[in-house]
CSV table of C-alpha atoms in Angstrom, one decimal:
chain,number,residue,atom,x,y,z
A,26,UNK,CA,105.0,41.3,-45.4
A,27,UNK,CA,102.2,43.6,-44.5
A,28,UNK,CA,100.1,45.2,-47.2
A,29,UNK,CA,99.7,49.0,-47.5
A,30,UNK,CA,96.0,49.7,-48.3
A,31,UNK,CA,96.6,53.3,-49.4
A,32,UNK,CA,99.3,52.2,-51.9
A,33,UNK,CA,97.1,49.5,-53.4
A,34,UNK,CA,94.1,51.7,-53.9
A,35,UNK,CA,96.2,54.4,-55.6
A,36,UNK,CA,97.8,52.0,-58.0
A,37,UNK,CA,94.4,50.5,-58.9
A,38,UNK,CA,93.0,54.0,-59.6
A,39,UNK,CA,95.9,54.8,-61.9
A,40,UNK,CA,95.5,51.5,-63.8
A,41,UNK,CA,91.8,52.1,-64.4
A,42,UNK,CA,92.4,55.6,-65.7
A,43,UNK,CA,94.9,54.3,-68.2
A,44,UNK,CA,92.7,51.5,-69.5
A,45,UNK,CA,89.5,53.7,-69.8
A,46,UNK,CA,89.1,54.8,-73.4
A,47,UNK,CA,88.1,58.3,-74.1
A,48,UNK,CA,85.6,57.3,-76.7
A,49,UNK,CA,83.4,55.5,-74.2
A,50,UNK,CA,82.8,58.6,-72.2
A,51,UNK,CA,81.5,60.4,-75.3
A,52,UNK,CA,79.4,57.5,-76.6
A,53,UNK,CA,76.0,58.7,-77.7
A,54,UNK,CA,73.0,57.4,-75.8
A,55,UNK,CA,70.3,55.8,-77.9
A,56,UNK,CA,66.9,57.4,-77.3
A,57,UNK,CA,63.7,55.4,-77.5
A,58,UNK,CA,60.6,57.0,-78.9
A,59,UNK,CA,57.4,56.7,-76.9
A,60,UNK,CA,55.2,57.1,-79.9
A,61,UNK,CA,53.6,54.2,-81.7
A,62,UNK,CA,55.1,53.3,-85.0
A,63,UNK,CA,52.9,53.9,-88.0
A,64,UNK,CA,52.0,51.0,-90.2
A,65,UNK,CA,52.8,51.0,-93.9
A,66,UNK,CA,50.5,53.2,-95.9
A,67,UNK,CA,48.9,54.9,-92.9
A,68,UNK,CA,49.9,58.4,-94.2
A,69,UNK,CA,48.5,57.8,-97.7
A,70,UNK,CA,45.6,55.5,-96.6
A,71,UNK,CA,46.9,52.9,-99.1
A,72,UNK,CA,47.4,49.2,-98.5
A,73,UNK,CA,50.3,47.2,-99.8
A,74,UNK,CA,49.4,45.4,-103.0
A,75,UNK,CA,49.7,41.6,-102.9
A,76,UNK,CA,49.4,39.1,-105.6
A,77,UNK,CA,47.0,36.9,-103.7
A,78,UNK,CA,46.2,33.5,-105.2
A,79,UNK,CA,44.0,30.9,-103.5
A,80,UNK,CA,45.8,27.8,-102.3
A,81,UNK,CA,43.8,25.5,-104.6
A,82,UNK,CA,44.8,27.2,-107.8
A,83,UNK,CA,48.6,26.7,-107.8
A,84,UNK,CA,51.4,24.4,-106.7
A,85,UNK,CA,53.7,25.9,-104.1
A,86,UNK,CA,57.1,26.7,-105.6
A,87,UNK,CA,59.0,24.8,-102.9
A,88,UNK,CA,57.1,21.7,-103.7
A,89,UNK,CA,58.0,21.6,-107.4
A,90,UNK,CA,60.7,19.3,-108.6
A,91,UNK,CA,63.9,20.1,-110.4
A,92,UNK,CA,62.1,20.6,-113.7
A,93,UNK,CA,62.2,17.0,-115.0
A,94,UNK,CA,60.5,13.8,-114.1
A,95,UNK,CA,62.0,10.3,-113.6
A,96,UNK,CA,58.7,8.7,-114.7
A,97,UNK,CA,58.9,7.4,-118.3
A,98,UNK,CA,55.6,7.4,-120.0
A,99,UNK,CA,55.2,5.0,-122.9
A,100,UNK,CA,52.5,7.1,-124.5
A,101,UNK,CA,53.0,10.9,-124.1
A,102,UNK,CA,49.3,11.4,-124.8
A,103,UNK,CA,48.4,9.9,-121.5
A,104,UNK,CA,50.2,12.8,-119.7
A,105,UNK,CA,47.7,15.3,-121.0
A,106,UNK,CA,44.6,15.7,-118.8
A,107,UNK,CA,42.7,18.9,-117.9
A,108,UNK,CA,40.6,19.5,-114.9
A,109,UNK,CA,38.0,22.2,-114.1
A,110,UNK,CA,39.3,25.5,-112.8
A,111,UNK,CA,36.1,27.5,-112.9
A,112,UNK,CA,34.6,28.1,-109.4
A,113,UNK,CA,31.1,28.7,-110.9
A,114,UNK,CA,31.0,25.1,-112.3
A,115,UNK,CA,32.1,23.7,-109.0
A,116,UNK,CA,29.4,25.7,-107.1
A,117,UNK,CA,26.7,24.5,-109.5
A,118,UNK,CA,27.7,20.9,-108.7
A,119,UNK,CA,27.4,21.5,-105.0
A,120,UNK,CA,24.0,23.1,-105.5
A,121,UNK,CA,22.8,20.0,-107.4
A,122,UNK,CA,24.1,17.7,-104.7
A,123,UNK,CA,23.3,19.6,-101.5
A,124,UNK,CA,20.4,21.7,-102.6
A,125,UNK,CA,19.9,25.4,-102.9
A,126,UNK,CA,22.8,27.4,-101.4
A,127,UNK,CA,24.7,24.2,-101.1
A,128,UNK,CA,27.8,26.0,-102.4
A,129,UNK,CA,27.8,28.1,-99.2
A,130,UNK,CA,28.1,25.2,-96.8
A,131,UNK,CA,31.9,24.9,-97.2
A,132,UNK,CA,34.7,27.5,-97.6
A,133,UNK,CA,36.3,27.7,-101.0
A,134,UNK,CA,39.5,25.9,-100.0
A,135,UNK,CA,37.6,23.0,-98.5
A,136,UNK,CA,35.2,22.8,-101.5
A,137,UNK,CA,38.2,22.2,-103.8
A,138,UNK,CA,40.0,19.9,-101.3
A,139,UNK,CA,37.0,17.6,-101.1
A,140,UNK,CA,36.9,17.0,-104.8
A,141,UNK,CA,40.7,16.5,-105.2
A,142,UNK,CA,42.1,13.0,-105.6
A,143,UNK,CA,45.6,12.2,-104.6
A,144,UNK,CA,46.5,11.5,-108.2
A,145,UNK,CA,46.0,15.2,-109.1
A,146,UNK,CA,49.2,17.2,-109.2
A,147,UNK,CA,51.0,14.3,-107.3
A,148,UNK,CA,49.1,15.3,-104.2
A,149,UNK,CA,50.9,18.6,-103.8
A,150,UNK,CA,47.7,20.6,-103.5
A,151,UNK,CA,46.2,18.4,-100.8
A,152,UNK,CA,43.8,15.5,-101.3
A,153,UNK,CA,40.6,14.1,-99.8
A,154,UNK,CA,41.7,10.7,-98.5
A,155,UNK,CA,41.2,11.4,-94.8
A,156,UNK,CA,37.9,13.3,-95.4
A,157,UNK,CA,36.6,10.3,-97.4
A,158,UNK,CA,37.4,7.9,-94.6
A,159,UNK,CA,35.5,10.1,-92.1
A,160,UNK,CA,32.5,10.5,-94.5
A,161,UNK,CA,32.4,6.8,-95.2
A,162,UNK,CA,31.8,6.1,-91.5
A,163,UNK,CA,29.0,8.6,-91.4
A,164,UNK,CA,27.2,7.1,-94.4
A,165,UNK,CA,27.7,3.6,-93.1
A,166,UNK,CA,26.1,4.6,-89.8
A,167,UNK,CA,23.1,6.2,-91.5
A,168,UNK,CA,22.7,3.2,-93.8
A,169,UNK,CA,22.6,0.9,-90.8
A,170,UNK,CA,20.2,3.2,-89.0
A,171,UNK,CA,17.9,3.3,-92.0
A,172,UNK,CA,17.7,-0.5,-92.0
A,173,UNK,CA,16.9,-0.7,-88.3
A,174,UNK,CA,14.1,1.9,-88.4
A,175,UNK,CA,12.5,0.6,-91.6
A,176,UNK,CA,9.2,-1.3,-91.2
A,177,UNK,CA,9.5,-5.1,-91.0
A,178,UNK,CA,9.0,-6.9,-94.3
A,179,UNK,CA,8.2,-10.5,-95.2
A,180,UNK,CA,11.9,-11.4,-95.4
A,181,UNK,CA,12.4,-10.2,-91.8
A,182,UNK,CA,10.2,-12.9,-90.3
A,183,UNK,CA,12.1,-15.3,-88.1
A,184,UNK,CA,12.1,-18.8,-89.5
A,185,UNK,CA,10.5,-21.5,-87.2
A,186,UNK,CA,13.0,-23.5,-85.2
A,187,UNK,CA,13.4,-27.1,-86.3
A,188,UNK,CA,13.4,-28.3,-82.7
A,189,UNK,CA,10.5,-26.2,-81.5
A,190,UNK,CA,12.6,-23.9,-79.4
A,191,UNK,CA,11.5,-20.3,-78.8
A,192,UNK,CA,14.2,-17.7,-79.3
A,193,UNK,CA,14.8,-15.0,-76.8
A,194,UNK,CA,13.0,-11.8,-77.7
A,195,UNK,CA,13.2,-8.2,-76.4
A,196,UNK,CA,11.9,-4.9,-77.7
A,197,UNK,CA,15.4,-3.4,-77.8
A,198,UNK,CA,16.6,-6.3,-80.0
A,199,UNK,CA,13.5,-6.5,-82.3
A,200,UNK,CA,15.2,-4.7,-85.2
A,201,UNK,CA,18.6,-6.3,-84.9
A,202,UNK,CA,17.4,-9.3,-87.0
A,203,UNK,CA,16.9,-7.0,-90.0
A,204,UNK,CA,20.6,-6.8,-90.5
A,205,UNK,CA,20.7,-10.5,-91.3
A,206,UNK,CA,18.6,-9.8,-94.5
A,207,UNK,CA,20.1,-6.4,-95.6
A,208,UNK,CA,23.5,-4.9,-95.0
A,209,UNK,CA,24.6,-1.2,-95.2
A,210,UNK,CA,26.8,-2.0,-98.2
A,211,UNK,CA,23.6,-3.1,-100.0
A,212,UNK,CA,22.4,0.5,-99.8
A,213,UNK,CA,25.6,2.4,-100.5
A,214,UNK,CA,26.8,0.3,-103.4
A,215,UNK,CA,29.6,1.6,-105.5
A,216,UNK,CA,27.6,1.5,-108.6
A,217,UNK,CA,24.7,3.4,-107.0
A,218,UNK,CA,27.0,6.0,-105.6
A,219,UNK,CA,28.8,6.5,-108.9
A,220,UNK,CA,25.5,6.9,-110.7
A,221,UNK,CA,24.4,9.6,-108.2
A,222,UNK,CA,27.8,11.4,-108.7
A,223,UNK,CA,27.2,11.4,-112.5
A,224,UNK,CA,23.7,12.8,-112.0
A,225,UNK,CA,25.0,15.8,-110.0
A,226,UNK,CA,27.8,16.5,-112.5
A,227,UNK,CA,30.7,15.4,-110.2
A,228,UNK,CA,32.9,14.0,-113.1
A,229,UNK,CA,33.0,17.4,-114.7
A,230,UNK,CA,34.6,19.1,-111.6
A,231,UNK,CA,36.6,16.1,-110.2
A,232,UNK,CA,40.3,16.9,-110.0
A,233,UNK,CA,42.3,13.7,-110.6
A,234,UNK,CA,44.7,12.2,-113.1
A,235,UNK,CA,43.5,8.9,-114.6
A,236,UNK,CA,46.1,6.3,-115.4
A,237,UNK,CA,44.4,5.5,-118.7
A,238,UNK,CA,42.7,8.6,-120.1
A,239,UNK,CA,41.2,6.6,-122.8
A,240,UNK,CA,39.7,4.1,-120.3
A,241,UNK,CA,38.3,6.0,-117.3
A,242,UNK,CA,36.5,2.9,-115.8
A,243,UNK,CA,39.7,0.9,-116.1
A,244,UNK,CA,41.5,3.8,-114.2
A,245,UNK,CA,39.1,3.4,-111.2
A,246,UNK,CA,36.7,6.2,-111.8
A,247,UNK,CA,33.9,4.5,-109.9
A,248,UNK,CA,36.0,4.3,-106.8
A,249,UNK,CA,37.2,7.9,-107.1
A,250,UNK,CA,33.6,9.1,-107.4
A,251,UNK,CA,32.6,7.2,-104.3
A,252,UNK,CA,35.6,8.6,-102.4
A,253,UNK,CA,34.7,12.1,-103.4
A,254,UNK,CA,31.1,11.8,-102.2
A,255,UNK,CA,32.4,10.4,-98.9
A,256,UNK,CA,34.8,13.3,-98.6
A,257,UNK,CA,32.1,15.9,-99.1
A,258,UNK,CA,30.1,14.4,-96.3
A,259,UNK,CA,33.2,14.3,-94.1
A,260,UNK,CA,34.0,17.9,-94.8
A,261,UNK,CA,30.5,19.0,-93.9
A,262,UNK,CA,30.8,17.1,-90.6
A,263,UNK,CA,34.0,18.9,-89.7
A,264,UNK,CA,32.7,22.3,-90.7
A,265,UNK,CA,29.1,22.1,-89.3
A,266,UNK,CA,29.0,19.2,-86.9
A,267,UNK,CA,27.6,15.7,-86.9
A,268,UNK,CA,23.9,16.7,-86.9
A,269,UNK,CA,24.1,18.6,-90.2
A,270,UNK,CA,26.3,16.0,-91.8
A,271,UNK,CA,24.0,13.1,-90.9
A,272,UNK,CA,21.0,15.1,-92.2
A,273,UNK,CA,22.8,15.7,-95.5
A,274,UNK,CA,23.7,12.0,-95.7
A,275,UNK,CA,20.1,10.9,-95.1
A,276,UNK,CA,18.3,13.5,-97.3
A,277,UNK,CA,20.7,14.3,-100.1
A,278,UNK,CA,22.4,10.9,-100.6
A,279,UNK,CA,20.7,7.9,-99.0
A,280,UNK,CA,17.2,9.0,-100.0
A,281,UNK,CA,18.4,9.3,-103.6
A,282,UNK,CA,19.8,5.8,-103.4
A,283,UNK,CA,16.4,4.4,-102.4
A,284,UNK,CA,17.0,4.0,-98.6
């Protein structure tokens, strides 16, 4: 059967007229403004008030637990331990350690992070473990370098060979034998580093929670003080570069240790 094009077109036109709602034809058209939206407070020249708190001074709400702890402490007195919260006391320690204007070498957040042990606030405010690892490598390198460039002593003389043989010698290897008499760990001993930390007042600003508040040495205070000094050097290296960090390690730490 042949199709009638005029009949099909007319029927299609009628169907479209019946299905077209009257409301669509009268729908309002949304107009877009070409002017730039004004920010909050632009008319009154006032800025929104915010209760700003530095990150080091509080624990984020979403990191807090349900309000109770599953850790059972035999002696409740061991749960009580206070740490310094005064920025002026912290800046004074940095000035004693790094010299005048030493508190300006690091931003506020990094200054607090470098002296924060992972035992403080369950590590929820950040801790200095990775900074300490980096700073330890810098101090070990500078301690090795100080041994190699030091003048040869009586103990550095090569013992004569029992069979009369002459060992190989080269100017580039002349200082390598010094490491057989002194090692870097002999310079950066834990006891020496802890003594230096006490002299600059690091225990007064250290943020940590000892396991035994009545026995700080038994809680590992010597190791924590060493780690904190390493972390400060590591933070300076990341903030100012290797040249400044190595200079601080040589002049402010190793020289005080007798290197």
